[in-house]
Structure formats: structure tokens, C-alpha cells
């Protein structure tokens, strides 16, 4: 029995057609496809290939950031001519239609992206297991492109609603589908750096969305954003499928060719293929259902930790800041920009987010997770509290609004978020869950994340109208303080610890010192004899 048949029997995978159909024609075609990018093919160590491939697949994260930033740049244009309680239809420059929105409709346009992401995140992991990591991610470019076409050409507000929801489905699927592909192609010593690409490219997508806000035309904003999924599709189609997925499907020769592509011609991949085969065998043997996630004490506690971190991450107000940045800055009437250039503070905000996200990898290598989380939530609470005090001073005519305080406070807020509260909850999913439950736990947590993002983004404007912007900021600051307390008492340290040690802590098992009392008794007994 060959390696392919053995793997199929052990992993429980059945195939209607063997891998050797038509001789070795399928294998030769696969090998030829892998030679379509000559510059990467010459990479002897595989490191450059892994970095380039990770950058290409994370264009999905870039597209996600552009979707979020679109609300900040587009909503001021859609809301500025609203005549009353209902949306109407007005011409823009005599040729292009423009939809005017109420504030309530604007909040739906922003938040429906997150609601769509909820419906995309939960099934994405299961779909990729059946259809392949590459095929699933590749086809996500289609709904994203359709969403931008709807947004650019819609004659009424309902087209905007549908377009944002459809785009959100792709956004949620990207958030769940991209990390496993990167984990499958990356070497262990490169994985921490490559895993952070998602957050870096997401921040770059936000900055891109804020920069193109200078166009100030809704249709052109959508066209520029639509170029991202097109670029993703063209670049990603040349990369091979995940070696682990190919192995799970019994395609041993294609899996070996794909792994050799990512490791370079100087590396022997046979040992790594055996490791992948063993991990697939263990995964098939110990696979758990969604129901079984809630039957083990350690897994339940891990879910509590991951859900809690997502709650305080989202309730800190990060998505309202990113979705409504131009509106928030205009609330403070900041004079650092001209009235016709309201996008400048948002661009500054995006640049701070990109730079802090890029350098956060150095913090992950040197500083413990709990320290970063505690510092991040505390600093976020301080910056939001300072901004709330500033707003209340302005409302009481005790301070002039001609200062740099709003830009500085929100730049500190997004910077410390990017160094801790943003990426660490996602990073800890790989560290606190065993491999056999990790993907299901990630899908549930991602769905919960997008549900919270939808709720906070939708209700932010209602909260602002109910208690005014100053008290809304105080609410977010108080949530960050509670998040600091939650991290201190409930979140375990994971840096430099094995999965077994973390699981033992979650189970409540504490290893005693190596039976010191027994050794002492034996020593006494020997000496007395």
C-alpha cells in the first residue's frame, strides 16, 4: 500500500478517482503550474517565496481594510445633503446619481459589512476543508467585486445595503480562511512574523481607503477599492494549494511539489511531509464536533478567554473609530485641516495604525502577552478618557477647539490597540486551543467577533445621540478598564509555554515539585540503615 492510500485510510478521506488517473498527467500539469513564477522558483531557501506568498494571500486582508475605510470616506459625502427623514435621489455633477442618507441609514450602510462578515466567517473553515484553502480564498474575490459594483452603481439605498452585506460575507471568510493557509505554508520559525501579515495588510488597506478619500466621488472610491480583489485574484491564482490540504485529499505527489515550491530547492521536504501526515492522522483520530467543544473544562475556559478578549476588544470602540473617523474628527471641528480636506486626520490615523502594527511583531517576541494586553487596555482607556474630557471642556466653553488633542488622542488609541488588544486575541487562538479543535474554535470566535462589531458599529450613532459624544467616549474608556481587570484575573500567559502547560492551567491542574517529600523520606531511610 503506497503513502497516498495509507493516508486516505488513516484520515478517513474517500475519493471517487485515484491520484494516478491518466498516468501521471495530473502530476505533470501540477508541476508545470508551479513553474509559472520564475523569480520565486529560483529561491533556494524558500524564505522569499513564503514572504511573497503570504503577502499575496493577505491582499484579502488589505481588501478588508479598504471595505472598513470606505465608510469613513463615503458616509460624509452621502450624509451631507440629507434633506430630511427619508433618503432621496439627487444628481451629482449632472451625470452621476447620488443617494442621500439619514444618519440611521448611514449606520446601516457601515454596520451591514460586519453583519455579512458574521455569515461569512462561521462556515468558511468548513468550506475550505471540503473545497480547498486556495479555491475557497480565490473565489472570495467574486462576491467582493460584485459588492463594489453594487455600491458604485446603486440608484437607491437598498443597493448600498445589499452591496455592503455581500462584501461583508467575503470579509468574514477572509478573516477565517487566510490564517490557516499561511500556517500551512510557513516554516515554524517564520510563522510568528508571517501570521502578523494579516494585521499589517489590514491596516495598510485602511490607510489606502483613507488616502483615496481625497477623490471625494462615491463611484470612483468604489472603483479604486474594486481593484484590490482583482489584483488578489490575478496574483493568487499562480500560487499552489496548501500542501496540508493536498495531503489530506491523498494527492501525495502534488503535496510534495507544493511544499518543495514553498521550501526552495535546497531543502529536503520528506521529513516535513511525514510530520504533516502524522498531524493529519492525529487530527482525524481526535476530531471534535462543535458540541464537544463545550464538554471539556479546558476548552470551555479557553472559549471564555477568547470570547472575553473579543468582547473588550470590540466594546473598546475601535470599529466606530475606524468606520466613522472623518465624522468623529469633524465633531471636534479640528483646525489642523482645511474644511474641504476632512480626510487628512484620517490619513494620519491610518499611518499610525500601519506603523504600530508593523512594529508590534518585535513586542510579541520580547514581551509577555498579558503585559501587552494590560498595557494596551490601560493606555486605550487613558486616551479615550482624555478625549472625553477635552470634548466636555469644549461643550462647556472652557477650552478652544483649535488644538491637536483629538488627532493625538485617537492616534495613541489605535497605536496601543495595534500593539496588544488588536492582534493578541487572534494570536492566542493558536496558543490556547489544541489542533483538533482550533479551527472550529476560531470559526466560532470569529463569528462572535463580527457579531460584536456589527452591534457596536450600528449602535454607536444611537449612543452618541442619546448621551452625546463625550459620554459615549467615557463608555468605551470604562469598558477598557474592565477589560484590564478581565485580563489580570482570567487570561493565562502563553508566551514561552507549551500547549500542555496552558491546558493544565485551564484545567486547574498545577504540577507539584518533583515529589520532594518522597526523596527526603528515602534519604532518611537509607541513612538510618
JSON list of C-alpha atoms in Angstrom, two decimals, residues 65-213:
[
{"chain": "A", "resi": 65, "resn": "UNK", "atom": "CA", "xyz": [-9.29, 47.17, 5.48]},
{"chain": "A", "resi": 66, "resn": "UNK", "atom": "CA", "xyz": [-10.40, 49.07, 2.35]},
{"chain": "A", "resi": 67, "resn": "UNK", "atom": "CA", "xyz": [-14.02, 47.95, 2.98]},
{"chain": "A", "resi": 68, "resn": "UNK", "atom": "CA", "xyz": [-13.88, 49.33, 6.53]},
{"chain": "A", "resi": 69, "resn": "UNK", "atom": "CA", "xyz": [-12.25, 52.62, 5.49]},
{"chain": "A", "resi": 70, "resn": "UNK", "atom": "CA", "xyz": [-14.82, 53.18, 2.73]},
{"chain": "A", "resi": 71, "resn": "UNK", "atom": "CA", "xyz": [-17.45, 54.08, 5.33]},
{"chain": "A", "resi": 72, "resn": "UNK", "atom": "CA", "xyz": [-15.27, 56.78, 6.82]},
{"chain": "A", "resi": 73, "resn": "UNK", "atom": "CA", "xyz": [-14.65, 58.45, 3.46]},
{"chain": "A", "resi": 74, "resn": "UNK", "atom": "CA", "xyz": [-18.03, 57.84, 1.79]},
{"chain": "A", "resi": 75, "resn": "UNK", "atom": "CA", "xyz": [-20.55, 58.49, 4.56]},
{"chain": "A", "resi": 76, "resn": "UNK", "atom": "CA", "xyz": [-19.74, 62.22, 4.91]},
{"chain": "A", "resi": 77, "resn": "UNK", "atom": "CA", "xyz": [-20.43, 62.56, 1.17]},
{"chain": "A", "resi": 78, "resn": "UNK", "atom": "CA", "xyz": [-23.68, 60.62, 1.43]},
{"chain": "A", "resi": 79, "resn": "UNK", "atom": "CA", "xyz": [-24.92, 62.38, 4.57]},
{"chain": "A", "resi": 80, "resn": "UNK", "atom": "CA", "xyz": [-24.02, 65.97, 3.77]},
{"chain": "A", "resi": 81, "resn": "UNK", "atom": "CA", "xyz": [-27.08, 66.68, 1.53]},
{"chain": "A", "resi": 82, "resn": "UNK", "atom": "CA", "xyz": [-29.69, 64.76, 3.52]},
{"chain": "A", "resi": 83, "resn": "UNK", "atom": "CA", "xyz": [-32.88, 66.84, 3.37]},
{"chain": "A", "resi": 84, "resn": "UNK", "atom": "CA", "xyz": [-35.00, 65.08, 5.96]},
{"chain": "A", "resi": 85, "resn": "UNK", "atom": "CA", "xyz": [-36.02, 61.82, 7.46]},
{"chain": "A", "resi": 86, "resn": "UNK", "atom": "CA", "xyz": [-36.10, 59.87, 4.19]},
{"chain": "A", "resi": 87, "resn": "UNK", "atom": "CA", "xyz": [-33.48, 59.17, 1.55]},
{"chain": "A", "resi": 88, "resn": "UNK", "atom": "CA", "xyz": [-33.99, 60.78, -1.83]},
{"chain": "A", "resi": 89, "resn": "UNK", "atom": "CA", "xyz": [-32.28, 60.77, -5.21]},
{"chain": "A", "resi": 90, "resn": "UNK", "atom": "CA", "xyz": [-30.15, 63.70, -6.34]},
{"chain": "A", "resi": 91, "resn": "UNK", "atom": "CA", "xyz": [-27.79, 64.22, -9.29]},
{"chain": "A", "resi": 92, "resn": "UNK", "atom": "CA", "xyz": [-24.06, 64.60, -8.75]},
{"chain": "A", "resi": 93, "resn": "UNK", "atom": "CA", "xyz": [-22.24, 66.80, -11.31]},
{"chain": "A", "resi": 94, "resn": "UNK", "atom": "CA", "xyz": [-25.28, 66.39, -13.57]},
{"chain": "A", "resi": 95, "resn": "UNK", "atom": "CA", "xyz": [-24.37, 62.88, -14.69]},
{"chain": "A", "resi": 96, "resn": "UNK", "atom": "CA", "xyz": [-23.90, 60.51, -11.76]},
{"chain": "A", "resi": 97, "resn": "UNK", "atom": "CA", "xyz": [-26.64, 59.67, -9.27]},
{"chain": "A", "resi": 98, "resn": "UNK", "atom": "CA", "xyz": [-26.13, 60.34, -5.61]},
{"chain": "A", "resi": 99, "resn": "UNK", "atom": "CA", "xyz": [-28.08, 58.75, -2.77]},
{"chain": "A", "resi": 100, "resn": "UNK", "atom": "CA", "xyz": [-28.65, 60.91, 0.29]},
{"chain": "A", "resi": 101, "resn": "UNK", "atom": "CA", "xyz": [-28.91, 59.07, 3.59]},
{"chain": "A", "resi": 102, "resn": "UNK", "atom": "CA", "xyz": [-30.22, 59.77, 7.05]},
{"chain": "A", "resi": 103, "resn": "UNK", "atom": "CA", "xyz": [-27.86, 59.10, 9.96]},
{"chain": "A", "resi": 104, "resn": "UNK", "atom": "CA", "xyz": [-29.76, 55.91, 10.76]},
{"chain": "A", "resi": 105, "resn": "UNK", "atom": "CA", "xyz": [-29.38, 54.65, 7.19]},
{"chain": "A", "resi": 106, "resn": "UNK", "atom": "CA", "xyz": [-25.70, 55.60, 7.27]},
{"chain": "A", "resi": 107, "resn": "UNK", "atom": "CA", "xyz": [-25.19, 53.43, 10.35]},
{"chain": "A", "resi": 108, "resn": "UNK", "atom": "CA", "xyz": [-26.77, 50.51, 8.48]},
{"chain": "A", "resi": 109, "resn": "UNK", "atom": "CA", "xyz": [-24.50, 51.06, 5.46]},
{"chain": "A", "resi": 110, "resn": "UNK", "atom": "CA", "xyz": [-21.47, 50.91, 7.76]},
{"chain": "A", "resi": 111, "resn": "UNK", "atom": "CA", "xyz": [-22.54, 48.04, 10.03]},
{"chain": "A", "resi": 112, "resn": "UNK", "atom": "CA", "xyz": [-24.01, 45.68, 7.42]},
{"chain": "A", "resi": 113, "resn": "UNK", "atom": "CA", "xyz": [-20.44, 44.89, 6.39]},
{"chain": "A", "resi": 114, "resn": "UNK", "atom": "CA", "xyz": [-19.92, 43.34, 9.84]},
{"chain": "A", "resi": 115, "resn": "UNK", "atom": "CA", "xyz": [-23.25, 41.50, 9.72]},
{"chain": "A", "resi": 116, "resn": "UNK", "atom": "CA", "xyz": [-22.30, 39.96, 6.38]},
{"chain": "A", "resi": 117, "resn": "UNK", "atom": "CA", "xyz": [-18.90, 39.04, 7.85]},
{"chain": "A", "resi": 118, "resn": "UNK", "atom": "CA", "xyz": [-20.70, 37.07, 10.57]},
{"chain": "A", "resi": 119, "resn": "UNK", "atom": "CA", "xyz": [-22.37, 34.91, 7.93]},
{"chain": "A", "resi": 120, "resn": "UNK", "atom": "CA", "xyz": [-19.10, 34.51, 6.05]},
{"chain": "A", "resi": 121, "resn": "UNK", "atom": "CA", "xyz": [-16.80, 33.70, 8.96]},
{"chain": "A", "resi": 122, "resn": "UNK", "atom": "CA", "xyz": [-18.64, 30.77, 10.56]},
{"chain": "A", "resi": 123, "resn": "UNK", "atom": "CA", "xyz": [-18.88, 28.40, 7.54]},
{"chain": "A", "resi": 124, "resn": "UNK", "atom": "CA", "xyz": [-15.60, 29.47, 5.87]},
{"chain": "A", "resi": 125, "resn": "UNK", "atom": "CA", "xyz": [-13.43, 26.96, 7.74]},
{"chain": "A", "resi": 126, "resn": "UNK", "atom": "CA", "xyz": [-15.70, 24.04, 6.92]},
{"chain": "A", "resi": 127, "resn": "UNK", "atom": "CA", "xyz": [-15.98, 25.06, 3.26]},
{"chain": "A", "resi": 128, "resn": "UNK", "atom": "CA", "xyz": [-12.19, 25.26, 2.92]},
{"chain": "A", "resi": 129, "resn": "UNK", "atom": "CA", "xyz": [-11.82, 21.74, 4.32]},
{"chain": "A", "resi": 130, "resn": "UNK", "atom": "CA", "xyz": [-14.02, 20.36, 1.54]},
{"chain": "A", "resi": 131, "resn": "UNK", "atom": "CA", "xyz": [-13.11, 22.57, -1.42]},
{"chain": "A", "resi": 132, "resn": "UNK", "atom": "CA", "xyz": [-9.53, 23.52, -0.55]},
{"chain": "A", "resi": 133, "resn": "UNK", "atom": "CA", "xyz": [-7.89, 26.56, 1.01]},
{"chain": "A", "resi": 134, "resn": "UNK", "atom": "CA", "xyz": [-6.83, 28.09, -2.30]},
{"chain": "A", "resi": 135, "resn": "UNK", "atom": "CA", "xyz": [-10.08, 27.55, -4.17]},
{"chain": "A", "resi": 136, "resn": "UNK", "atom": "CA", "xyz": [-12.15, 28.97, -1.29]},
{"chain": "A", "resi": 137, "resn": "UNK", "atom": "CA", "xyz": [-9.99, 32.09, -0.96]},
{"chain": "A", "resi": 138, "resn": "UNK", "atom": "CA", "xyz": [-9.72, 32.58, -4.71]},
{"chain": "A", "resi": 139, "resn": "UNK", "atom": "CA", "xyz": [-13.47, 32.59, -5.26]},
{"chain": "A", "resi": 140, "resn": "UNK", "atom": "CA", "xyz": [-13.99, 35.14, -2.47]},
{"chain": "A", "resi": 141, "resn": "UNK", "atom": "CA", "xyz": [-12.80, 37.80, -4.90]},
{"chain": "A", "resi": 142, "resn": "UNK", "atom": "CA", "xyz": [-16.08, 37.39, -6.80]},
{"chain": "A", "resi": 143, "resn": "UNK", "atom": "CA", "xyz": [-18.56, 38.50, -4.07]},
{"chain": "A", "resi": 144, "resn": "UNK", "atom": "CA", "xyz": [-16.19, 41.30, -3.13]},
{"chain": "A", "resi": 145, "resn": "UNK", "atom": "CA", "xyz": [-16.10, 42.55, -6.71]},
{"chain": "A", "resi": 146, "resn": "UNK", "atom": "CA", "xyz": [-19.90, 42.23, -7.01]},
{"chain": "A", "resi": 147, "resn": "UNK", "atom": "CA", "xyz": [-20.32, 44.24, -3.82]},
{"chain": "A", "resi": 148, "resn": "UNK", "atom": "CA", "xyz": [-18.27, 47.15, -5.17]},
{"chain": "A", "resi": 149, "resn": "UNK", "atom": "CA", "xyz": [-20.22, 47.11, -8.44]},
{"chain": "A", "resi": 150, "resn": "UNK", "atom": "CA", "xyz": [-23.47, 47.34, -6.46]},
{"chain": "A", "resi": 151, "resn": "UNK", "atom": "CA", "xyz": [-22.15, 50.15, -4.27]},
{"chain": "A", "resi": 152, "resn": "UNK", "atom": "CA", "xyz": [-20.86, 52.12, -7.26]},
{"chain": "A", "resi": 153, "resn": "UNK", "atom": "CA", "xyz": [-23.97, 51.77, -9.44]},
{"chain": "A", "resi": 154, "resn": "UNK", "atom": "CA", "xyz": [-26.86, 51.52, -6.99]},
{"chain": "A", "resi": 155, "resn": "UNK", "atom": "CA", "xyz": [-29.63, 54.08, -7.63]},
{"chain": "A", "resi": 156, "resn": "UNK", "atom": "CA", "xyz": [-31.03, 53.77, -4.08]},
{"chain": "A", "resi": 157, "resn": "UNK", "atom": "CA", "xyz": [-30.07, 52.98, -0.52]},
{"chain": "A", "resi": 158, "resn": "UNK", "atom": "CA", "xyz": [-31.16, 49.35, -0.74]},
{"chain": "A", "resi": 159, "resn": "UNK", "atom": "CA", "xyz": [-28.48, 48.63, -3.32]},
{"chain": "A", "resi": 160, "resn": "UNK", "atom": "CA", "xyz": [-25.93, 50.02, -0.86]},
{"chain": "A", "resi": 161, "resn": "UNK", "atom": "CA", "xyz": [-27.32, 47.73, 1.85]},
{"chain": "A", "resi": 162, "resn": "UNK", "atom": "CA", "xyz": [-27.05, 44.63, -0.36]},
{"chain": "A", "resi": 163, "resn": "UNK", "atom": "CA", "xyz": [-23.61, 45.58, -1.65]},
{"chain": "A", "resi": 164, "resn": "UNK", "atom": "CA", "xyz": [-22.18, 46.10, 1.82]},
{"chain": "A", "resi": 165, "resn": "UNK", "atom": "CA", "xyz": [-23.69, 42.85, 3.12]},
{"chain": "A", "resi": 166, "resn": "UNK", "atom": "CA", "xyz": [-22.32, 40.81, 0.20]},
{"chain": "A", "resi": 167, "resn": "UNK", "atom": "CA", "xyz": [-18.90, 42.37, 0.65]},
{"chain": "A", "resi": 168, "resn": "UNK", "atom": "CA", "xyz": [-19.08, 41.55, 4.34]},
{"chain": "A", "resi": 169, "resn": "UNK", "atom": "CA", "xyz": [-19.55, 37.84, 3.58]},
{"chain": "A", "resi": 170, "resn": "UNK", "atom": "CA", "xyz": [-16.21, 37.87, 1.77]},
{"chain": "A", "resi": 171, "resn": "UNK", "atom": "CA", "xyz": [-14.59, 39.92, 4.55]},
{"chain": "A", "resi": 172, "resn": "UNK", "atom": "CA", "xyz": [-15.62, 37.42, 7.22]},
{"chain": "A", "resi": 173, "resn": "UNK", "atom": "CA", "xyz": [-14.48, 34.46, 5.14]},
{"chain": "A", "resi": 174, "resn": "UNK", "atom": "CA", "xyz": [-11.10, 36.09, 4.58]},
{"chain": "A", "resi": 175, "resn": "UNK", "atom": "CA", "xyz": [-10.63, 36.59, 8.33]},
{"chain": "A", "resi": 176, "resn": "UNK", "atom": "CA", "xyz": [-11.05, 32.84, 8.89]},
{"chain": "A", "resi": 177, "resn": "UNK", "atom": "CA", "xyz": [-9.58, 31.47, 5.64]},
{"chain": "A", "resi": 178, "resn": "UNK", "atom": "CA", "xyz": [-6.32, 33.41, 5.30]},
{"chain": "A", "resi": 179, "resn": "UNK", "atom": "CA", "xyz": [-4.56, 32.41, 8.59]},
{"chain": "A", "resi": 180, "resn": "UNK", "atom": "CA", "xyz": [-4.81, 28.60, 8.01]},
{"chain": "A", "resi": 181, "resn": "UNK", "atom": "CA", "xyz": [-3.30, 28.94, 4.53]},
{"chain": "A", "resi": 182, "resn": "UNK", "atom": "CA", "xyz": [-0.39, 30.96, 5.94]},
{"chain": "A", "resi": 183, "resn": "UNK", "atom": "CA", "xyz": [0.05, 28.43, 8.75]},
{"chain": "A", "resi": 184, "resn": "UNK", "atom": "CA", "xyz": [0.18, 25.60, 6.20]},
{"chain": "A", "resi": 185, "resn": "UNK", "atom": "CA", "xyz": [2.88, 27.18, 4.01]},
{"chain": "A", "resi": 186, "resn": "UNK", "atom": "CA", "xyz": [5.08, 28.80, 6.68]},
{"chain": "A", "resi": 187, "resn": "UNK", "atom": "CA", "xyz": [8.04, 27.26, 8.44]},
{"chain": "A", "resi": 188, "resn": "UNK", "atom": "CA", "xyz": [7.79, 27.25, 12.23]},
{"chain": "A", "resi": 189, "resn": "UNK", "atom": "CA", "xyz": [10.47, 29.87, 12.86]},
{"chain": "A", "resi": 190, "resn": "UNK", "atom": "CA", "xyz": [8.83, 32.21, 10.31]},
{"chain": "A", "resi": 191, "resn": "UNK", "atom": "CA", "xyz": [5.22, 31.70, 11.40]},
{"chain": "A", "resi": 192, "resn": "UNK", "atom": "CA", "xyz": [5.03, 34.44, 14.10]},
{"chain": "A", "resi": 193, "resn": "UNK", "atom": "CA", "xyz": [6.21, 37.09, 11.63]},
{"chain": "A", "resi": 194, "resn": "UNK", "atom": "CA", "xyz": [4.12, 35.79, 8.72]},
{"chain": "A", "resi": 195, "resn": "UNK", "atom": "CA", "xyz": [0.98, 35.45, 10.88]},
{"chain": "A", "resi": 196, "resn": "UNK", "atom": "CA", "xyz": [1.19, 39.18, 11.66]},
{"chain": "A", "resi": 197, "resn": "UNK", "atom": "CA", "xyz": [0.95, 39.97, 7.93]},
{"chain": "A", "resi": 198, "resn": "UNK", "atom": "CA", "xyz": [-2.85, 39.79, 8.21]},
{"chain": "A", "resi": 199, "resn": "UNK", "atom": "CA", "xyz": [-2.99, 42.67, 10.68]},
{"chain": "A", "resi": 200, "resn": "UNK", "atom": "CA", "xyz": [-0.34, 44.69, 8.82]},
{"chain": "A", "resi": 201, "resn": "UNK", "atom": "CA", "xyz": [-2.11, 44.34, 5.47]},
{"chain": "A", "resi": 202, "resn": "UNK", "atom": "CA", "xyz": [-5.48, 45.10, 7.11]},
{"chain": "A", "resi": 203, "resn": "UNK", "atom": "CA", "xyz": [-4.01, 48.34, 8.45]},
{"chain": "A", "resi": 204, "resn": "UNK", "atom": "CA", "xyz": [-2.50, 49.11, 5.01]},
{"chain": "A", "resi": 205, "resn": "UNK", "atom": "CA", "xyz": [-5.94, 48.58, 3.47]},
{"chain": "A", "resi": 206, "resn": "UNK", "atom": "CA", "xyz": [-7.40, 51.08, 5.92]},
{"chain": "A", "resi": 207, "resn": "UNK", "atom": "CA", "xyz": [-4.72, 53.62, 5.05]},
{"chain": "A", "resi": 208, "resn": "UNK", "atom": "CA", "xyz": [-5.37, 53.01, 1.34]},
{"chain": "A", "resi": 209, "resn": "UNK", "atom": "CA", "xyz": [-9.10, 53.61, 1.89]},
{"chain": "A", "resi": 210, "resn": "UNK", "atom": "CA", "xyz": [-8.43, 56.84, 3.79]},
{"chain": "A", "resi": 211, "resn": "UNK", "atom": "CA", "xyz": [-6.00, 58.11, 1.13]},
{"chain": "A", "resi": 212, "resn": "UNK", "atom": "CA", "xyz": [-8.34, 57.53, -1.80]},
{"chain": "A", "resi": 213, "resn": "UNK", "atom": "CA", "xyz": [-10.90, 59.53, 0.17]}
]
